[in-house]
Coordinates of C-alpha atoms and ligand atoms in Angstrom, one line a residue:
X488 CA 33.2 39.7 26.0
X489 CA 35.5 38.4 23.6
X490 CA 39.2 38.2 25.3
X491 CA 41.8 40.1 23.1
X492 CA 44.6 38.1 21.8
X493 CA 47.1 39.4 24.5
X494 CA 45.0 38.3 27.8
X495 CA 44.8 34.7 26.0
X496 CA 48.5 35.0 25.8
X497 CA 49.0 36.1 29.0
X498 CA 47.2 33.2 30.7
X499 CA 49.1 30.9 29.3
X500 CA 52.1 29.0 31.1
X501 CA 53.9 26.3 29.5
X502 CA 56.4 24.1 31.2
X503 CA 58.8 21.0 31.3
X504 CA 59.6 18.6 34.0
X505 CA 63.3 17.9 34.7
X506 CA 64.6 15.1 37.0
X507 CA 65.9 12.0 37.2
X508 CA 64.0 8.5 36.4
X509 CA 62.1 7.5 39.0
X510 CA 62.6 10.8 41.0
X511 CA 58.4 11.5 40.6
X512 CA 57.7 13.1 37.2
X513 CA 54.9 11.1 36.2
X514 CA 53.3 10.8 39.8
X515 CA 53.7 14.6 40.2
X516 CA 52.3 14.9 36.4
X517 CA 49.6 13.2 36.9
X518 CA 48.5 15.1 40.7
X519 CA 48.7 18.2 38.5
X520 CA 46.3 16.8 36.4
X521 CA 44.0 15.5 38.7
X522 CA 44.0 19.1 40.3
X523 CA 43.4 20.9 37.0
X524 CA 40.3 18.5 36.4
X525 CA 41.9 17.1 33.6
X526 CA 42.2 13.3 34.6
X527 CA 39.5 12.0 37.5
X528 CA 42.3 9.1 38.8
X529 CA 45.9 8.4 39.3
X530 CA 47.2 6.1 37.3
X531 CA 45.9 7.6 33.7
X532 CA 49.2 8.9 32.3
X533 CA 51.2 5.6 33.2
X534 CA 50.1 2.1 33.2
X535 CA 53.2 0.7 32.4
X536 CA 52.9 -2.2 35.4
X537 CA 49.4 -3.1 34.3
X538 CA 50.0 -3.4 30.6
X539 CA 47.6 -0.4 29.9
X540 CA 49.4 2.2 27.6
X541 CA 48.7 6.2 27.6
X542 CA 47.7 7.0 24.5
X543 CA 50.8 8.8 23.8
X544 CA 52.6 5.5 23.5
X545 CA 51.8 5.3 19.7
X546 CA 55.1 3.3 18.4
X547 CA 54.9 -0.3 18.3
X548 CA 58.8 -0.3 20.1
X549 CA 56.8 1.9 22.9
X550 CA 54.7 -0.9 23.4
X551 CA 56.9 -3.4 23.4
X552 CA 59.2 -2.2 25.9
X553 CA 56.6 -0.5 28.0
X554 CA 57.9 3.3 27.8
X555 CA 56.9 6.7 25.9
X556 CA 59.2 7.7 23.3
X557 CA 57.0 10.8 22.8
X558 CA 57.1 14.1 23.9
X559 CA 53.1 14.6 24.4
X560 CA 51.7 18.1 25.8
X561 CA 49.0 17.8 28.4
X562 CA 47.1 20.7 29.1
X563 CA 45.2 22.0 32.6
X564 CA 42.8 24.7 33.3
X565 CA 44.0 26.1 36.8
X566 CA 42.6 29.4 38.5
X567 CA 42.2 31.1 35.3
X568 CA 45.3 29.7 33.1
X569 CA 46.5 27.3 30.8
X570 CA 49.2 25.3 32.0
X571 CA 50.4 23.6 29.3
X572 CA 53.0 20.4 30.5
X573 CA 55.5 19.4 28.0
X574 CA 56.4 15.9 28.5
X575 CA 60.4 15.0 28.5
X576 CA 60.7 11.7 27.5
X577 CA 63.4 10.5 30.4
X578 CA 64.0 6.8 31.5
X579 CA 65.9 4.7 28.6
X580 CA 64.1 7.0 26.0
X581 CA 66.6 10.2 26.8
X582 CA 67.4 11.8 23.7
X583 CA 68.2 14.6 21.8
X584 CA 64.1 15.4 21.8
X585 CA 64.8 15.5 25.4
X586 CA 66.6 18.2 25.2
X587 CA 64.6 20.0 22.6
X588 CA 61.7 20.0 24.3
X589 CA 63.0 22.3 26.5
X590 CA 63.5 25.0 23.7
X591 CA 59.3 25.1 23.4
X592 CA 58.9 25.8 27.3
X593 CA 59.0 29.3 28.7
X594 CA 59.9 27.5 32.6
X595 CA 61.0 24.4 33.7
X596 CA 60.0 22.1 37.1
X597 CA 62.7 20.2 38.3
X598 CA 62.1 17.9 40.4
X599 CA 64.5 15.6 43.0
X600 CA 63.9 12.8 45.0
X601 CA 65.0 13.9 48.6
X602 CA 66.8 10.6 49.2
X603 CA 69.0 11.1 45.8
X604 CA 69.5 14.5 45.6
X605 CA 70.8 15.5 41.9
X606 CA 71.6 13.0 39.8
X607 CA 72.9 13.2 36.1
X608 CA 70.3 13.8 34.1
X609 CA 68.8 16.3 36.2
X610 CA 72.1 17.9 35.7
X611 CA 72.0 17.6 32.2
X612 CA 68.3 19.0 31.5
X613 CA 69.7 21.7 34.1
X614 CA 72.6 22.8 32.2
X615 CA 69.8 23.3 28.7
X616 CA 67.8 25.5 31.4
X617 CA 70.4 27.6 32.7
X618 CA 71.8 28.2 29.3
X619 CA 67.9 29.9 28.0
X620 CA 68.0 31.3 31.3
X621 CA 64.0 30.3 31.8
X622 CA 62.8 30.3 35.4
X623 CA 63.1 26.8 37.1
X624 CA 61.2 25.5 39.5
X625 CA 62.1 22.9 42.3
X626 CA 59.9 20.3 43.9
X627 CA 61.7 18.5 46.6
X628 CA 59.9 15.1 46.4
X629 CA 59.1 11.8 48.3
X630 CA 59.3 13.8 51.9
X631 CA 56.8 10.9 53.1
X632 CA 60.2 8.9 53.1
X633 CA 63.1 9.1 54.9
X634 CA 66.0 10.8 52.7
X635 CA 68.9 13.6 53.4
X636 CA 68.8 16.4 55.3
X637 CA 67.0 19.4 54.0
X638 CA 69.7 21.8 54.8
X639 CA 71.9 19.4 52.8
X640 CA 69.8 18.9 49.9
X641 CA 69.9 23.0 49.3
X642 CA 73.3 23.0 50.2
X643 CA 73.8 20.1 47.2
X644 CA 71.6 22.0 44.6
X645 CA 73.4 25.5 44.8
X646 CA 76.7 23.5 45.1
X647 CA 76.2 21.5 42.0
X648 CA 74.3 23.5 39.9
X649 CA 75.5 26.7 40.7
X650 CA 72.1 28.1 41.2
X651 CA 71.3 30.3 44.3
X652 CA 67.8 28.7 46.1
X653 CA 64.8 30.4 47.8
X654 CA 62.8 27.7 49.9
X655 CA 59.6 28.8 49.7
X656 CA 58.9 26.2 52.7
X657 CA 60.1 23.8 54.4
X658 CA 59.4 20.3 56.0
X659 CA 58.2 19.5 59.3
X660 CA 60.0 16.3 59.6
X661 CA 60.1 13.8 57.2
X662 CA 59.3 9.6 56.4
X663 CA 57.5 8.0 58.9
X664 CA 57.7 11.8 61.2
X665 CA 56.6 13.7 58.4
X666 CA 54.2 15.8 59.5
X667 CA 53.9 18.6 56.8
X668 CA 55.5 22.1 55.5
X669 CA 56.3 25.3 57.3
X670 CA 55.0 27.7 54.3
X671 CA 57.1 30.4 54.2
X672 CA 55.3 31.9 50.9
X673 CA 52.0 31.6 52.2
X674 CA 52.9 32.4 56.0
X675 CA 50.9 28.9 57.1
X676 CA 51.6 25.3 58.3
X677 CA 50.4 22.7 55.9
X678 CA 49.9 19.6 58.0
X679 CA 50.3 15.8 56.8
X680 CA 47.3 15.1 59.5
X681 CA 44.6 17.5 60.1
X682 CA 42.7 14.6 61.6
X683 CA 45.6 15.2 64.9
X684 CA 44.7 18.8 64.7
X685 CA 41.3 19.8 64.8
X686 CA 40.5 18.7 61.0
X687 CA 42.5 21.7 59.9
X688 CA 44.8 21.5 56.9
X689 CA 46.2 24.8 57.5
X690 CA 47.5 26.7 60.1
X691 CA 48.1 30.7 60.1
X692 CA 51.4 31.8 61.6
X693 CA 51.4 35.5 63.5
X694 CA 54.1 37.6 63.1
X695 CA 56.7 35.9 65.1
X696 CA 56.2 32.8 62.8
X697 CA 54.3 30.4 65.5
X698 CA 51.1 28.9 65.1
X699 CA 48.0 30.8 66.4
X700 CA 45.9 29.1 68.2
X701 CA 46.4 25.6 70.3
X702 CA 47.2 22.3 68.7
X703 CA 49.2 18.7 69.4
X704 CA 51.2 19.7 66.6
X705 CA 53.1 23.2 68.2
X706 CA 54.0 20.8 71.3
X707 CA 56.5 18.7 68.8
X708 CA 59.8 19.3 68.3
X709 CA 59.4 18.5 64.9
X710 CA 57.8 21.6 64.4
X711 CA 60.1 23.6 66.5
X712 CA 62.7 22.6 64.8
X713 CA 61.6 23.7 61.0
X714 CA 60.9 27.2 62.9
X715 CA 64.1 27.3 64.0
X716 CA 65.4 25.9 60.8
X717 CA 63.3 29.2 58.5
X718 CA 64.6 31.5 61.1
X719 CA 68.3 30.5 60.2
X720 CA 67.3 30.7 56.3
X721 CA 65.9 33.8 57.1
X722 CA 69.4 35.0 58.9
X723 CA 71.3 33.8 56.1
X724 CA 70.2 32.3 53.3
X725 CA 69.6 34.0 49.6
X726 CA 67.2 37.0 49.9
X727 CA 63.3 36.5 47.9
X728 CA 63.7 38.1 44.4
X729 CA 60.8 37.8 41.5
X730 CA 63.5 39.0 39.7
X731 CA 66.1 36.4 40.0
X732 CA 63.6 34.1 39.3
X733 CA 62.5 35.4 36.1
X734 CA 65.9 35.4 34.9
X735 CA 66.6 31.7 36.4
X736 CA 69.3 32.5 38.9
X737 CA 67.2 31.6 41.4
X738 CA 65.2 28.6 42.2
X739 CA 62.0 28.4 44.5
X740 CA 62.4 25.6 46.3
X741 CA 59.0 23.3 47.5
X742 CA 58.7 20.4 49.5
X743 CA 56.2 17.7 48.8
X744 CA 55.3 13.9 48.4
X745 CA 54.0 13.5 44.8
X746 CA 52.5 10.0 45.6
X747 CA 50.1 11.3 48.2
X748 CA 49.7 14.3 46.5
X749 CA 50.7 16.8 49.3
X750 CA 52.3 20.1 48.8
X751 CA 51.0 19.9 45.2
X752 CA 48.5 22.3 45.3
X753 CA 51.0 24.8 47.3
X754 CA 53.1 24.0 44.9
X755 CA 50.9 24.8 41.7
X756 CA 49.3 27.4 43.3
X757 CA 52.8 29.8 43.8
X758 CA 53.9 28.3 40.2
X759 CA 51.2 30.5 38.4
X760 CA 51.6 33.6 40.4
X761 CA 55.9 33.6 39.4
X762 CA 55.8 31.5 36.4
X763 CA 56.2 33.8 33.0
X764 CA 53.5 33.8 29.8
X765 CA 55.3 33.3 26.8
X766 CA 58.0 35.8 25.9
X767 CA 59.5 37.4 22.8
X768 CA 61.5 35.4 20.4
X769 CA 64.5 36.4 18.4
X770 CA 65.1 35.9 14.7
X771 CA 68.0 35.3 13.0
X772 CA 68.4 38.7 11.8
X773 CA 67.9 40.1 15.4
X774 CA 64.2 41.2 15.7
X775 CA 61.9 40.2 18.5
X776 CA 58.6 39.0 17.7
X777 CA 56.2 39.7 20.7
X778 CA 53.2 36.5 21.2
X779 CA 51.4 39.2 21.1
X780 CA 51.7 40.2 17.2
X781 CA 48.4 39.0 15.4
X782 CA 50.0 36.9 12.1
X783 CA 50.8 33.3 13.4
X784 CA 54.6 32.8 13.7
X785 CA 56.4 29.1 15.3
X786 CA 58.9 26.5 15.2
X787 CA 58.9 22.7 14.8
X788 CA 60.8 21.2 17.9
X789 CA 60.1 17.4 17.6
X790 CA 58.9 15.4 14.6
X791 CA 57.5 12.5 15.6
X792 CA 57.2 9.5 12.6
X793 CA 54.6 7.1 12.6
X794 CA 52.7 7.3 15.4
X795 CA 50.4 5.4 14.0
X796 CA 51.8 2.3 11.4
X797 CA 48.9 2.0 9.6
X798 CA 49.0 5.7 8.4
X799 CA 52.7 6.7 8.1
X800 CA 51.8 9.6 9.8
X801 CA 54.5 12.1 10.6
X802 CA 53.6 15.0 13.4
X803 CA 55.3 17.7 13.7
X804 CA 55.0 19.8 16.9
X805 CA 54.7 23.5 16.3
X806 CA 55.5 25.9 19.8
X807 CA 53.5 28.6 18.2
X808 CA 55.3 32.3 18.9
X809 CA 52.8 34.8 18.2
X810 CA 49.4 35.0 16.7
X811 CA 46.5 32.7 16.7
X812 CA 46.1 29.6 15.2
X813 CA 42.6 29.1 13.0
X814 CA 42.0 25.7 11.5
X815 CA 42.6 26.1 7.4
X816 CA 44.7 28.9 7.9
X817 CA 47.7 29.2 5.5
X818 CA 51.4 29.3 6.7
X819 CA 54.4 29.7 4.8
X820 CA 57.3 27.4 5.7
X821 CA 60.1 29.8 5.9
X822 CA 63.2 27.5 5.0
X823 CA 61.3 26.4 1.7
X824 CA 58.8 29.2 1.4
X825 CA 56.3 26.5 -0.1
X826 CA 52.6 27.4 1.4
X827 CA 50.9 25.2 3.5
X828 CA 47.7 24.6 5.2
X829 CA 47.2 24.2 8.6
X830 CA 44.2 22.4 8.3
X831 CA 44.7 18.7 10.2
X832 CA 46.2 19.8 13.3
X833 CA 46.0 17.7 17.1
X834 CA 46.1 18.6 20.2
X835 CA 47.7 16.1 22.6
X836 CA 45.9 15.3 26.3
X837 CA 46.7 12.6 28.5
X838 CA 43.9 10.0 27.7
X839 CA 42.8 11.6 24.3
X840 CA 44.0 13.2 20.7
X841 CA 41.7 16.1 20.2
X842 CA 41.7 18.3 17.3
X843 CA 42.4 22.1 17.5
X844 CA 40.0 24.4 17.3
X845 CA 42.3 27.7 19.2
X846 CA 45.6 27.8 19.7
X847 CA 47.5 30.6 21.1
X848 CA 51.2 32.3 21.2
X849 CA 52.7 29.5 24.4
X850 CA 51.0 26.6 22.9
X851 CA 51.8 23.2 21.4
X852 CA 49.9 21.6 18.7
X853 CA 50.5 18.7 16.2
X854 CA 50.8 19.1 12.5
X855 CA 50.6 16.0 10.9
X856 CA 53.3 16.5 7.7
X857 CA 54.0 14.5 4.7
X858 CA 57.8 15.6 4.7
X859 CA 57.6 18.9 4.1
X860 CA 58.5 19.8 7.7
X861 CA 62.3 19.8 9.5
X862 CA 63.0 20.3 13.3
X863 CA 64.1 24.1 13.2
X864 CA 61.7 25.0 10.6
X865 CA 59.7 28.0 11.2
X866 CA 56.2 28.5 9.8
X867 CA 54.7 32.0 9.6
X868 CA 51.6 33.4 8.9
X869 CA 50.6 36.5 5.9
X870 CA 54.0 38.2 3.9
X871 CA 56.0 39.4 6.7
X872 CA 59.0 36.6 6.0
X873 CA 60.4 35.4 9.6
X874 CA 63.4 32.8 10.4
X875 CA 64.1 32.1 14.0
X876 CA 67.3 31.8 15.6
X877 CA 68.4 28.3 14.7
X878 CA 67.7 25.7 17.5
X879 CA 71.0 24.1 19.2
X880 CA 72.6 21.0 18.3
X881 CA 73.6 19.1 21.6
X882 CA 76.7 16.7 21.4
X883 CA 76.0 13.6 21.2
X884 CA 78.2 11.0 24.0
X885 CA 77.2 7.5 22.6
X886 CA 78.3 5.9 19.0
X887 CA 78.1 3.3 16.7
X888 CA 79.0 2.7 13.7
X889 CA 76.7 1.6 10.9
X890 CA 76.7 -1.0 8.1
X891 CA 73.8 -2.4 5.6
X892 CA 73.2 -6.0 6.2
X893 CA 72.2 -6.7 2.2
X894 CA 74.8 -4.7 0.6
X895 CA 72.1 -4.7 -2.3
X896 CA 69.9 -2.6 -0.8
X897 CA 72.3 0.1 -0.5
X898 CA 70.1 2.7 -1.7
X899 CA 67.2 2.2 0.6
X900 CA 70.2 2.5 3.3
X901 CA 71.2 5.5 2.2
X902 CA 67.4 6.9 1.8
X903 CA 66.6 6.1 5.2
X904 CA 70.1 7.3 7.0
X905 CA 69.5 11.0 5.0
X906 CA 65.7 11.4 6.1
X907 CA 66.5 10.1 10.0
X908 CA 69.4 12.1 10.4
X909 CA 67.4 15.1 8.6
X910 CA 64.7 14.7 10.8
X911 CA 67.0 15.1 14.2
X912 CA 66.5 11.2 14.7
X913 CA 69.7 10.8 15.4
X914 CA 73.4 12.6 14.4
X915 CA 75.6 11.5 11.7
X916 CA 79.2 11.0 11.2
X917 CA 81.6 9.6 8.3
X918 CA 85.5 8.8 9.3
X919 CA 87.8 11.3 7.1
X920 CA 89.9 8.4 5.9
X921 CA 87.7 5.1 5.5
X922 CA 84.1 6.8 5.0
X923 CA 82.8 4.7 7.4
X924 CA 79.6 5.5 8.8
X925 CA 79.0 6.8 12.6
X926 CA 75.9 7.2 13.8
X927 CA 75.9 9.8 17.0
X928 CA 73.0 9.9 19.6
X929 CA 72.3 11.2 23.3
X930 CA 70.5 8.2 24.4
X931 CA 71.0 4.9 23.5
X932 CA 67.3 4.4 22.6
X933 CA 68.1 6.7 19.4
X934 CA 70.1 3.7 18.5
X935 CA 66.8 1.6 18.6
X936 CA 64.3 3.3 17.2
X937 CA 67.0 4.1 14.1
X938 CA 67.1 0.5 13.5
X939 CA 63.8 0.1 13.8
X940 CA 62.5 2.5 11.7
X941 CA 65.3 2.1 8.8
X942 CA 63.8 -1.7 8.5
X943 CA 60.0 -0.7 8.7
X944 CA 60.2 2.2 7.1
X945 CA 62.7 1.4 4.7
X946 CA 63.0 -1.9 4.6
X947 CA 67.1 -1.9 5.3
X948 CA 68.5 -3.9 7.8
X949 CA 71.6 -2.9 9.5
X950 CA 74.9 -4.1 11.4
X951 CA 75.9 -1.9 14.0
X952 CA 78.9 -2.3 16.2
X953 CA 79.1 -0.3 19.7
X954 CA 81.9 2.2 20.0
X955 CA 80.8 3.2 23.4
X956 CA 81.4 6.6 24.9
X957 CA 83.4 9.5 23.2
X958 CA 83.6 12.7 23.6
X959 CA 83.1 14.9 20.3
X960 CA 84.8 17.8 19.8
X961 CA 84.4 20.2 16.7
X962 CA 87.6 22.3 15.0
X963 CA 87.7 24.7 12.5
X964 CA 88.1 23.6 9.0
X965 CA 91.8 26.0 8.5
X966 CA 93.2 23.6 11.4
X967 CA 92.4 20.2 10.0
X968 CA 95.1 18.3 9.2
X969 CA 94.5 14.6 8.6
X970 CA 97.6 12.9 9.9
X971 CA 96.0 14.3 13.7
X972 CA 93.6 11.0 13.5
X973 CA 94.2 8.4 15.3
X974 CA 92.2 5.4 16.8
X975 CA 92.3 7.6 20.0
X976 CA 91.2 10.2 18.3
X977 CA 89.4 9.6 15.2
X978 CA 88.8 12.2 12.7
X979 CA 85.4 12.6 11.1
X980 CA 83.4 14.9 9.4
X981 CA 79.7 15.8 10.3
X982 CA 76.8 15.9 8.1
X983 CA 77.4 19.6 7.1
X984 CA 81.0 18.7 6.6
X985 CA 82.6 19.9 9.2
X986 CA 85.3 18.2 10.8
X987 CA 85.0 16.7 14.2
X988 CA 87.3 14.6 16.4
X989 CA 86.0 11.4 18.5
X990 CA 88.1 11.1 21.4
X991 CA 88.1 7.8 23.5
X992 CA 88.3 9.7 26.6
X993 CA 88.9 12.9 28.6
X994 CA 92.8 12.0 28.4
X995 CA 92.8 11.3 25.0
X996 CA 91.5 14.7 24.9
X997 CA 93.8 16.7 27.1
X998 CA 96.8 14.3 25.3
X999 CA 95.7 16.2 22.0
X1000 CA 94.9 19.6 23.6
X1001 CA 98.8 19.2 24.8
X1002 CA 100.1 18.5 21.5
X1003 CA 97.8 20.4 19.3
X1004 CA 97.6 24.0 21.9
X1005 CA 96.3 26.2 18.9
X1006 CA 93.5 24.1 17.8
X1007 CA 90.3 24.8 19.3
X1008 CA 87.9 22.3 20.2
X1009 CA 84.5 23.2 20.7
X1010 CA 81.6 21.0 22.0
X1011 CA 77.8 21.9 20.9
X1012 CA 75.6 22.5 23.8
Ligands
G4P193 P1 59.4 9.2 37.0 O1 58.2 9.5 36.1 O2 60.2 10.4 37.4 O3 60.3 8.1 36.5 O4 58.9 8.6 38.4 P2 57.4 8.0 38.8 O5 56.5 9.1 39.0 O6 57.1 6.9 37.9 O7 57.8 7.5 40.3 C1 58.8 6.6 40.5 C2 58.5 5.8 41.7 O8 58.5 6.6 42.8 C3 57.1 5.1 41.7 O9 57.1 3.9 42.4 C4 56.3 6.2 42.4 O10 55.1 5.6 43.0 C5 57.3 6.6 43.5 N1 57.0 7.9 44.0 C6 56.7 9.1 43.3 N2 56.5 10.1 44.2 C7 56.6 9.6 45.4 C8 56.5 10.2 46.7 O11 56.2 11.3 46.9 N3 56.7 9.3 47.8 C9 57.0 8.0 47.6 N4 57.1 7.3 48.7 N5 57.1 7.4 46.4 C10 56.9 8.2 45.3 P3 57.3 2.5 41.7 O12 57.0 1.5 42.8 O13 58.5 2.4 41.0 O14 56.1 2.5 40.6 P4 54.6 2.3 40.8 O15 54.3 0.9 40.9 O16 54.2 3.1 42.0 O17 54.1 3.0 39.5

């Protein structure tokens, strides 16, 4: 039977990792894959020690400095859905696309190393999360190690984030003791060693919580003590809500080691029953657009340039809304209205680029452009004209500012500046009394690939002089008066014009707050 539109929808699930580096999104990536049948080894998505490269390192600067600048979506068939992983490029390569990505995801897995607990960029990706209100996911990782107390670790992530948390189990020890989870959810031990007890991975729990049956393992202490542990959660900790956790105020918390692949499965296996299918959308004008109306609607998120140097290809990923994508089907592009046909389209996998041949409301594909396309465009199908809401701008916290090496090769310069900054590449600024140029970015590795695409792509070499960290701050036009610069707090305008203020620091910024109180300073997200 053929399956409607809607129950293809509905299977879907599409997600982004959030953590730290080095907290255990590839390993925990890749054991996702390997359970979904998508990759037969570890070690396919990441080869960065042994010189092999994914195939979604396509820039050369990838290459050369041994990490993935691109957002690639990986997709697993798991007990009847499509998980669909969007990668967040994390590690030196944070950027705005970072943060993008997680406007294209309908849930988010964040996960922590339990000897680190949350660190900044976790907090960061966090803070994008909480502000879509998507469901988030935690996976408590590296429990195969020693790190800090579990009760802490919760403790931490309600403290800092200001999210409540739900354990969904909880460990039986952990480093060299580890001995597995007390699964709350799924009212069962998961045991690090079935070979100590009987060959069994899991053991049920009867209604008082204990173990039925006889085994080493309900002798240790270790064990007692995560009983004890759930039965003080239970007393007073945050109450289960599906709820809550659709609306992202509260997190199901798993615990796991990635690198040995336990609690995975546990893990995936609760993530499809609570994680959403893709959702409505707003426009600009208001409307919702359900994934399950039939004409195509989506949004470009990320446009990636020249993954591959011989072609000059640009890709533009499209988070399809609604509908169902056909190969040669015709799109208008809503901020141009010029037609355009969707006919050489790519799907992204870990080991392979495959084309599309279905594609649903919740999915990712590749559209390789010519420069038609802008992040924030939307693209919809048949007459019915639709404009989603605009995507956020995020402030940016490092800067530079920019110079042409060749002052005769100006115009190239100022060719290559407009078409980066256009394509989100990076954030632009001009001072309000020199017109120097500032280039803005999340990540230092903006920085990077901008001068490395302006001199291959454009041929212009640059000059650009650190400025370090600022904070930007955004005023309304009626308050601008120019004598407020200062090198403390230098007056710019952004590329729409606006006018923005670089402050050296947080008391450069309270110093102006004090002596300017009715101007209004507002940060993007
Ligand atoms: P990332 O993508 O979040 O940056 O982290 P990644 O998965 O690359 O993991 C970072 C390091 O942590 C890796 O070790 C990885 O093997 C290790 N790791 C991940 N999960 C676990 C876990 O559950 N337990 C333990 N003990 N280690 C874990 P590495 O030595 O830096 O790299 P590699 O040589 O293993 O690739």
């Amino acid at each position: 039977m053929k399956e409607t539109l809607a129950t293809k929808v509905s299977k879907r699930k599409t997600f982004a990792i959030i953590s730290h580096p080095d907290a255990g999104k590839t390993t925990i990536t890749e054991q996702l894959l390997l359970l979904g049948g998508a990759i037969r080894q570890a070690g396919t998505v990441k080869g960065k020690k042994s010189g092999k490269f994914a195939k979604s390192d396509w820039m050369e600067i990838e290459k050369q400095r041994g990490i993935s600048v691109t957002s690639s979506v990986m997709q697993v068939d798991y007990a009847g859905h499509q998980i669909n992983i969007v990668d967040t490029p994390g590690h030196e390569d944070f950027s705005e696309d970072t943060y993008r990505t997680l406007m294209a995801v309908d849930s988010a897995v964040m996960v922590i190393d339990s000897a680190k607990g949350i660190e900044p960029q976790t907090k960061k990706l966090f803070k994008v999360c909480r502000m879509r209100g998507i469901p988030i996911f935690t996976f408590i990782n590296k429990m195969d190690r020693d790190g800090q107390e579990p009760m802490d670790l919760i403790a931490e992530l309600e403290e800092v984030l200001e999210i409540d948390a739900y354990p969904m189990n909880w460990p039986m020890g952990m480093g060299k003791t580890f001995q597995g989870i007390y699964d709350i959810y799924n009212n069962r031990v998961e045991l690090m060693h079935p070979e100590q007890n009987g060959d069994n991975d899991f053991l049920p729990l009867n209604e008082e919580g204990e173990i039925v049956g006889d085994f080493p393992i309900t002798t240790s202490s270790i064990y007692t003590q995560a009983m004890e542990d759930v039965l003080l959660l239970k007393e007073a900790g945050n109450p289960f809500s599906e709820e809550a956790i659709a609306e992202g105020e509260l997190t199901p918390v798993f615990f796991g080691s990635a690198l040995t692949g336990f609690g995975v499965h546990t893990f995936l296996d609760a993530y499809v029953d609570f994680a959403p299918s893709p959702g409505p959308n707003k426009t600009e004008e208001g409307e919702t657009i359900l994934p399950s109306k039939e004409e195509l609607t989506g949004f470009i998120f990320k446009i990636q340039a020249n993954m591959n140097p011989a072609h000059r290809d640009r890709i533009a990923f499209l988070r399809i809304c609604s509908g169902e994508f056909k190969p040669g089907m015709d799109v208008t592009i809503s901020r141009t209205k010029k037609k355009m046909k969707l006919g050489h389209t790519t799907q992204f996998m870990a080991d392979s680029r495959e084309s599309v041949e279905s594609a649903v409301a919740g999915d990712i594909i590749g559209l390789y452009d010519t420069g038609n396309l802008q992040i924030g465009d939307t693209l919809f199908e048949g007459k019915d004209a639709v404009q989603f809401e605009a995507l956020p701008q995020f402030t940016p916290e490092l800067f530079m500012k920019v110079t042409p090496k060749n002052v005769m090769k100006q115009k190239s310069f100022y060719k290559g500046i407009q078409q980066l900054v256009q394509e989100g590449a990076i954030q632009f600024y001009k001072t309000y009394h020199t017109e120097e140029f500032i280039l803005g970015a999340v990540g230092q590795l903006q920085f990077e690939v901008f001068q490395y695409r302006l001199l291959n792509e454009y041929n212009s070499e640059v000059e650009m002089t650190p400025m370090g960290t600022k904070i930007a701050r955004w005023i309304e036009p009626d308050d601008l008066n120019p004598n407020m610069s200062s090198s403390r707090n230098l007056l710019c305008r952004d590329r729409f014009d606006q006018p923005v203020f670089l402050f050296e620091n947080q008391f450069a910024m309270r110093w102006f707050e004090d002596k300017y109180p009715d101007v209004k300073l507002t940060a993007l997200l």
